[in-house]
PDB file of N, CA and C in Angstrom:
ATOM      1  N   MET A   1       0.828  -1.189   0.000  1.00  0.00           N
ATOM      2  CA  MET A   1       0.000   0.000   0.000  1.00  0.00           C
ATOM      3  C   MET A   1       0.871   1.251   0.000  1.00  0.00           C
ATOM      4  N   LEU A   2       0.369   2.266  -0.616  1.00  0.00           N
ATOM      5  CA  LEU A   2       1.075   3.534  -0.624  1.00  0.00           C
ATOM      6  C   LEU A   2       0.626   4.345   0.578  1.00  0.00           C
ATOM      7  N   SER A   3       1.579   4.896   1.285  1.00  0.00           N
ATOM      8  CA  SER A   3       1.217   5.669   2.468  1.00  0.00           C
ATOM      9  C   SER A   3       1.279   7.168   2.226  1.00  0.00           C
ATOM     10  N   ALA A   4       2.035   7.601   1.238  1.00  0.00           N
ATOM     11  CA  ALA A   4       2.162   9.035   0.961  1.00  0.00           C
ATOM     12  C   ALA A   4       1.022   9.496   0.062  1.00  0.00           C
ATOM     13  N   GLU A   5       0.415  10.600   0.407  1.00  0.00           N
ATOM     14  CA  GLU A   5      -0.662  11.176  -0.383  1.00  0.00           C
ATOM     15  C   GLU A   5      -0.050  12.037  -1.487  1.00  0.00           C
ATOM     16  N   VAL A   6      -0.493  11.839  -2.694  1.00  0.00           N
ATOM     17  CA  VAL A   6      -0.003  12.607  -3.835  1.00  0.00           C
ATOM     18  C   VAL A   6      -0.903  13.826  -3.992  1.00  0.00           C
ATOM     19  N   GLU A   7      -0.310  15.000  -3.988  1.00  0.00           N
ATOM     20  CA  GLU A   7      -1.074  16.234  -4.131  1.00  0.00           C
ATOM     21  C   GLU A   7      -1.145  16.624  -5.607  1.00  0.00           C
ATOM     22  N   VAL A   8      -2.341  16.871  -6.085  1.00  0.00           N
ATOM     23  CA  VAL A   8      -2.536  17.348  -7.449  1.00  0.00           C
ATOM     24  C   VAL A   8      -2.612  18.863  -7.398  1.00  0.00           C
ATOM     25  N   PRO A   9      -1.751  19.553  -8.151  1.00  0.00           N
ATOM     26  CA  PRO A   9      -1.804  21.014  -8.132  1.00  0.00           C
ATOM     27  C   PRO A   9      -3.107  21.519  -8.754  1.00  0.00           C
ATOM     28  N   THR A  10      -3.558  22.657  -8.286  1.00  0.00           N
ATOM     29  CA  THR A  10      -4.760  23.268  -8.843  1.00  0.00           C
ATOM     30  C   THR A  10      -4.433  23.884 -10.196  1.00  0.00           C
ATOM     31  N   VAL A  11      -5.470  24.194 -10.942  1.00  0.00           N
ATOM     32  CA  VAL A  11      -5.275  24.851 -12.237  1.00  0.00           C
ATOM     33  C   VAL A  11      -4.578  26.188 -12.026  1.00  0.00           C
ATOM     34  N   GLU A  12      -4.972  26.904 -10.965  1.00  0.00           N
ATOM     35  CA  GLU A  12      -4.362  28.208 -10.684  1.00  0.00           C
ATOM     36  C   GLU A  12      -2.875  28.060 -10.374  1.00  0.00           C
ATOM     37  N   ALA A  13      -2.517  27.027  -9.622  1.00  0.00           N
ATOM     38  CA  ALA A  13      -1.101  26.794  -9.313  1.00  0.00           C
ATOM     39  C   ALA A  13      -0.319  26.458 -10.574  1.00  0.00           C
ATOM     40  N   LEU A  14      -0.919  25.678 -11.453  1.00  0.00           N
ATOM     41  CA  LEU A  14      -0.249  25.354 -12.712  1.00  0.00           C
ATOM     42  C   LEU A  14      -0.092  26.589 -13.593  1.00  0.00           C
ATOM     43  N   MET A  15      -1.115  27.450 -13.595  1.00  0.00           N
ATOM     44  CA  MET A  15      -1.034  28.676 -14.398  1.00  0.00           C
ATOM     45  C   MET A  15       0.058  29.598 -13.876  1.00  0.00           C
ATOM     46  N   ALA A  16       0.264  29.633 -12.566  1.00  0.00           N
ATOM     47  CA  ALA A  16       1.270  30.507 -11.965  1.00  0.00           C
ATOM     48  C   ALA A  16       2.678  29.942 -12.107  1.00  0.00           C
ATOM     49  N   CYS A  17       2.789  28.677 -12.411  1.00  0.00           N
ATOM     50  CA  CYS A  17       4.085  28.013 -12.533  1.00  0.00           C
ATOM     51  C   CYS A  17       4.773  28.434 -13.839  1.00  0.00           C
ATOM     52  N   PRO A  18       6.079  28.746 -13.778  1.00  0.00           N
ATOM     53  CA  PRO A  18       6.792  29.102 -15.006  1.00  0.00           C
ATOM     54  C   PRO A  18       6.766  27.986 -16.054  1.00  0.00           C
ATOM     55  N   LEU A  19       6.589  26.762 -15.615  1.00  0.00           N
ATOM     56  CA  LEU A  19       6.542  25.645 -16.547  1.00  0.00           C
ATOM     57  C   LEU A  19       5.354  25.742 -17.496  1.00  0.00           C
ATOM     58  N   SER A  20       4.270  26.371 -17.062  1.00  0.00           N
ATOM     59  CA  SER A  20       3.086  26.475 -17.924  1.00  0.00           C
ATOM     60  C   SER A  20       3.378  27.288 -19.183  1.00  0.00           C
ATOM     61  N   LYS A  21       4.232  28.281 -19.069  1.00  0.00           N
ATOM     62  CA  LYS A  21       4.606  29.065 -20.256  1.00  0.00           C
ATOM     63  C   LYS A  21       5.389  28.207 -21.239  1.00  0.00           C
ATOM     64  N   PHE A  22       6.260  27.365 -20.731  1.00  0.00           N
ATOM     65  CA  PHE A  22       7.015  26.471 -21.599  1.00  0.00           C
ATOM     66  C   PHE A  22       6.096  25.443 -22.256  1.00  0.00           C
ATOM     67  N   ILE A  23       5.151  24.895 -21.467  1.00  0.00           N
ATOM     68  CA  ILE A  23       4.204  23.928 -22.017  1.00  0.00           C
ATOM     69  C   ILE A  23       3.399  24.575 -23.139  1.00  0.00           C
ATOM     70  N   HIS A  24       2.960  25.804 -22.927  1.00  0.00           N
ATOM     71  CA  HIS A  24       2.196  26.523 -23.951  1.00  0.00           C
ATOM     72  C   HIS A  24       3.065  26.776 -25.179  1.00  0.00           C
ATOM     73  N   PHE A  25       4.297  27.182 -24.966  1.00  0.00           N
ATOM     74  CA  PHE A  25       5.218  27.404 -26.082  1.00  0.00           C
ATOM     75  C   PHE A  25       5.417  26.121 -26.885  1.00  0.00           C
ATOM     76  N   ALA A  26       5.650  25.001 -26.192  1.00  0.00           N
ATOM     77  CA  ALA A  26       5.865  23.719 -26.869  1.00  0.00           C
ATOM     78  C   ALA A  26       4.610  23.282 -27.618  1.00  0.00           C
ATOM     79  N   ALA A  27       3.437  23.489 -27.010  1.00  0.00           N
ATOM     80  CA  ALA A  27       2.187  23.117 -27.668  1.00  0.00           C
ATOM     81  C   ALA A  27       1.961  23.965 -28.914  1.00  0.00           C
ATOM     82  N   ASN A  28       2.257  25.265 -28.825  1.00  0.00           N
ATOM     83  CA  ASN A  28       2.132  26.144 -29.988  1.00  0.00           C
ATOM     84  C   ASN A  28       3.080  25.710 -31.100  1.00  0.00           C
ATOM     85  N   ASP A  29       4.263  25.258 -30.718  1.00  0.00           N
ATOM     86  CA  ASP A  29       5.238  24.798 -31.699  1.00  0.00           C
ATOM     87  C   ASP A  29       4.746  23.541 -32.419  1.00  0.00           C
ATOM     88  N   CYS A  30       3.838  22.809 -31.769  1.00  0.00           N
ATOM     89  CA  CYS A  30       3.277  21.579 -32.355  1.00  0.00           C
ATOM     90  C   CYS A  30       1.927  21.821 -33.028  1.00  0.00           C
ATOM     91  N   GLY A  31       1.526  23.080 -33.131  1.00  0.00           N
ATOM     92  CA  GLY A  31       0.298  23.407 -33.847  1.00  0.00           C
ATOM     93  C   GLY A  31      -0.896  23.763 -32.984  1.00  0.00           C
ATOM     94  N   TYR A  32      -0.734  23.789 -31.657  1.00  0.00           N
ATOM     95  CA  TYR A  32      -1.841  24.162 -30.778  1.00  0.00           C
ATOM     96  C   TYR A  32      -2.136  25.644 -30.949  1.00  0.00           C
ATOM     97  N   LYS A  33      -3.406  26.003 -31.062  1.00  0.00           N
ATOM     98  CA  LYS A  33      -3.775  27.403 -31.297  1.00  0.00           C
ATOM     99  C   LYS A  33      -4.604  28.019 -30.181  1.00  0.00           C
ATOM    100  N   GLY A  34      -4.899  27.274 -29.116  1.00  0.00           N
ATOM    101  CA  GLY A  34      -5.742  27.788 -28.039  1.00  0.00           C
ATOM    102  C   GLY A  34      -4.958  28.590 -27.018  1.00  0.00           C
ATOM    103  N   SER A  35      -5.667  29.019 -25.982  1.00  0.00           N
ATOM    104  CA  SER A  35      -5.044  29.808 -24.924  1.00  0.00           C
ATOM    105  C   SER A  35      -4.286  28.906 -23.961  1.00  0.00           C
ATOM    106  N   ARG A  36      -3.423  29.509 -23.170  1.00  0.00           N
ATOM    107  CA  ARG A  36      -2.669  28.763 -22.161  1.00  0.00           C
ATOM    108  C   ARG A  36      -3.612  28.206 -21.102  1.00  0.00           C
ATOM    109  N   TYR A  37      -4.629  28.972 -20.718  1.00  0.00           N
ATOM    110  CA  TYR A  37      -5.598  28.516 -19.728  1.00  0.00           C
ATOM    111  C   TYR A  37      -6.348  27.277 -20.230  1.00  0.00           C
ATOM    112  N   ASP A  38      -6.813  27.311 -21.465  1.00  0.00           N
ATOM    113  CA  ASP A  38      -7.511  26.153 -22.031  1.00  0.00           C
ATOM    114  C   ASP A  38      -6.602  24.937 -22.095  1.00  0.00           C
ATOM    115  N   LEU A  39      -5.366  25.141 -22.438  1.00  0.00           N
ATOM    116  CA  LEU A  39      -4.403  24.044 -22.503  1.00  0.00           C
ATOM    117  C   LEU A  39      -4.215  23.403 -21.131  1.00  0.00           C
ATOM    118  N   ILE A  40      -4.028  24.230 -20.102  1.00  0.00           N
ATOM    119  CA  ILE A  40      -3.822  23.714 -18.745  1.00  0.00           C
ATOM    120  C   ILE A  40      -5.091  23.021 -18.244  1.00  0.00           C
ATOM    121  N   CYS A  41      -6.264  23.645 -18.444  1.00  0.00           N
ATOM    122  CA  CYS A  41      -7.526  23.077 -17.942  1.00  0.00           C
ATOM    123  C   CYS A  41      -7.913  21.778 -18.635  1.00  0.00           C
ATOM    124  N   ASN A  42      -7.766  21.746 -19.945  1.00  0.00           N
ATOM    125  CA  ASN A  42      -8.281  20.616 -20.710  1.00  0.00           C
ATOM    126  C   ASN A  42      -7.292  19.492 -20.944  1.00  0.00           C
ATOM    127  N   TRP A  43      -6.006  19.785 -20.878  1.00  0.00           N
ATOM    128  CA  TRP A  43      -5.014  18.757 -21.198  1.00  0.00           C
ATOM    129  C   TRP A  43      -4.049  18.454 -20.061  1.00  0.00           C
ATOM    130  N   VAL A  44      -3.420  19.464 -19.493  1.00  0.00           N
ATOM    131  CA  VAL A  44      -2.374  19.232 -18.492  1.00  0.00           C
ATOM    132  C   VAL A  44      -2.958  18.807 -17.152  1.00  0.00           C
ATOM    133  N   HIS A  45      -3.928  19.534 -16.633  1.00  0.00           N
ATOM    134  CA  HIS A  45      -4.502  19.218 -15.327  1.00  0.00           C
ATOM    135  C   HIS A  45      -5.104  17.805 -15.291  1.00  0.00           C
ATOM    136  N   PRO A  46      -5.861  17.379 -16.315  1.00  0.00           N
ATOM    137  CA  PRO A  46      -6.353  15.995 -16.303  1.00  0.00           C
ATOM    138  C   PRO A  46      -5.228  14.957 -16.280  1.00  0.00           C
ATOM    139  N   LEU A  47      -4.087  15.275 -16.853  1.00  0.00           N
ATOM    140  CA  LEU A  47      -2.953  14.344 -16.802  1.00  0.00           C
ATOM    141  C   LEU A  47      -2.441  14.191 -15.377  1.00  0.00           C
ATOM    142  N   PHE A  48      -2.437  15.278 -14.603  1.00  0.00           N
ATOM    143  CA  PHE A  48      -2.050  15.195 -13.195  1.00  0.00           C
ATOM    144  C   PHE A  48      -3.047  14.328 -12.422  1.00  0.00           C
ATOM    145  N   LEU A  49      -4.339  14.492 -12.717  1.00  0.00           N
ATOM    146  CA  LEU A  49      -5.357  13.690 -12.041  1.00  0.00           C
ATOM    147  C   LEU A  49      -5.211  12.213 -12.394  1.00  0.00           C
ATOM    148  N   LYS A  50      -4.917  11.917 -13.652  1.00  0.00           N
ATOM    149  CA  LYS A  50      -4.710  10.534 -14.083  1.00  0.00           C
ATOM    150  C   LYS A  50      -3.480   9.943 -13.395  1.00  0.00           C
ATOM    151  N   ALA A  51      -2.428  10.726 -13.291  1.00  0.00           N
ATOM    152  CA  ALA A  51      -1.211  10.251 -12.620  1.00  0.00           C
ATOM    153  C   ALA A  51      -1.501   9.949 -11.152  1.00  0.00           C
ATOM    154  N   LYS A  52      -2.309  10.794 -10.512  1.00  0.00           N
ATOM    155  CA  LYS A  52      -2.653  10.551  -9.110  1.00  0.00           C
ATOM    156  C   LYS A  52      -3.460   9.274  -8.965  1.00  0.00           C
ATOM    157  N   SER A  53      -4.396   9.055  -9.858  1.00  0.00           N
ATOM    158  CA  SER A  53      -5.210   7.844  -9.758  1.00  0.00           C
ATOM    159  C   SER A  53      -4.375   6.595 -10.021  1.00  0.00           C
ATOM    160  N   GLU A  54      -3.417   6.679 -10.921  1.00  0.00           N
ATOM    161  CA  GLU A  54      -2.524   5.549 -11.177  1.00  0.00           C
ATOM    162  C   GLU A  54      -1.605   5.299  -9.985  1.00  0.00           C
ATOM    163  N   ALA A  55      -1.162   6.361  -9.345  1.00  0.00           N
ATOM    164  CA  ALA A  55      -0.261   6.217  -8.196  1.00  0.00           C
ATOM    165  C   ALA A  55      -0.970   5.566  -7.010  1.00  0.00           C
ATOM    166  N   SER A  56      -2.270   5.798  -6.891  1.00  0.00           N
ATOM    167  CA  SER A  56      -3.005   5.229  -5.761  1.00  0.00           C
ATOM    168  C   SER A  56      -3.836   4.018  -6.176  1.00  0.00           C
ATOM    169  N   LYS A  57      -3.524   3.455  -7.322  1.00  0.00           N
ATOM    170  CA  LYS A  57      -4.286   2.334  -7.871  1.00  0.00           C
ATOM    171  C   LYS A  57      -4.351   1.142  -6.914  1.00  0.00           C
ATOM    172  N   GLU A  58      -3.249   0.863  -6.221  1.00  0.00           N
ATOM    173  CA  GLU A  58      -3.205  -0.273  -5.303  1.00  0.00           C
ATOM    174  C   GLU A  58      -4.132  -0.079  -4.104  1.00  0.00           C
ATOM    175  N   ASP A  59      -4.340   1.173  -3.722  1.00  0.00           N
ATOM    176  CA  ASP A  59      -5.196   1.477  -2.574  1.00  0.00           C
ATOM    177  C   ASP A  59      -6.678   1.559  -2.945  1.00  0.00           C
ATOM    178  N   ASN A  60      -6.975   1.643  -4.241  1.00  0.00           N
ATOM    179  CA  ASN A  60      -8.347   1.800  -4.702  1.00  0.00           C
ATOM    180  C   ASN A  60      -8.686   0.706  -5.709  1.00  0.00           C
ATOM    181  N   PRO A  61      -9.298  -0.385  -5.254  1.00  0.00           N
ATOM    182  CA  PRO A  61      -9.615  -1.475  -6.170  1.00  0.00           C
ATOM    183  C   PRO A  61     -10.692  -1.092  -7.172  1.00  0.00           C
ATOM    184  N   SER A  62     -10.684  -1.767  -8.297  1.00  0.00           N
ATOM    185  CA  SER A  62     -11.726  -1.546  -9.299  1.00  0.00           C
ATOM    186  C   SER A  62     -13.007  -2.242  -8.860  1.00  0.00           C
ATOM    187  N   TRP A  63     -14.085  -2.079  -9.624  1.00  0.00           N
ATOM    188  CA  TRP A  63     -15.344  -2.734  -9.288  1.00  0.00           C
ATOM    189  C   TRP A  63     -15.179  -4.250  -9.284  1.00  0.00           C
ATOM    190  N   LYS A  64     -14.449  -4.777 -10.240  1.00  0.00           N
ATOM    191  CA  LYS A  64     -14.258  -6.220 -10.328  1.00  0.00           C
ATOM    192  C   LYS A  64     -13.422  -6.748  -9.160  1.00  0.00           C
ATOM    193  N   GLN A  65     -12.427  -5.973  -8.743  1.00  0.00           N
ATOM    194  CA  GLN A  65     -11.568  -6.397  -7.633  1.00  0.00           C
ATOM    195  C   GLN A  65     -12.279  -6.313  -6.295  1.00  0.00           C
ATOM    196  N   ALA A  66     -13.191  -5.360  -6.150  1.00  0.00           N
ATOM    197  CA  ALA A  66     -13.907  -5.173  -4.889  1.00  0.00           C
ATOM    198  C   ALA A  66     -14.917  -6.282  -4.743  1.00  0.00           C
TER     199      ALA A  66
END
């Protein structure tokens, strides 16, 4: 079992992070045309949530396992 709780940063924290500007720059370089806020809300933040759910997978059984 995992004992450490994984904290998912908020959208606001991600927007304030200097890394968000780089992510937006890289996405624009790959053809993304939306705003930085839309990119963080719709693509980056859900990836953090998915990573958290994968990290705690052992502690949270699926319907079939339960």
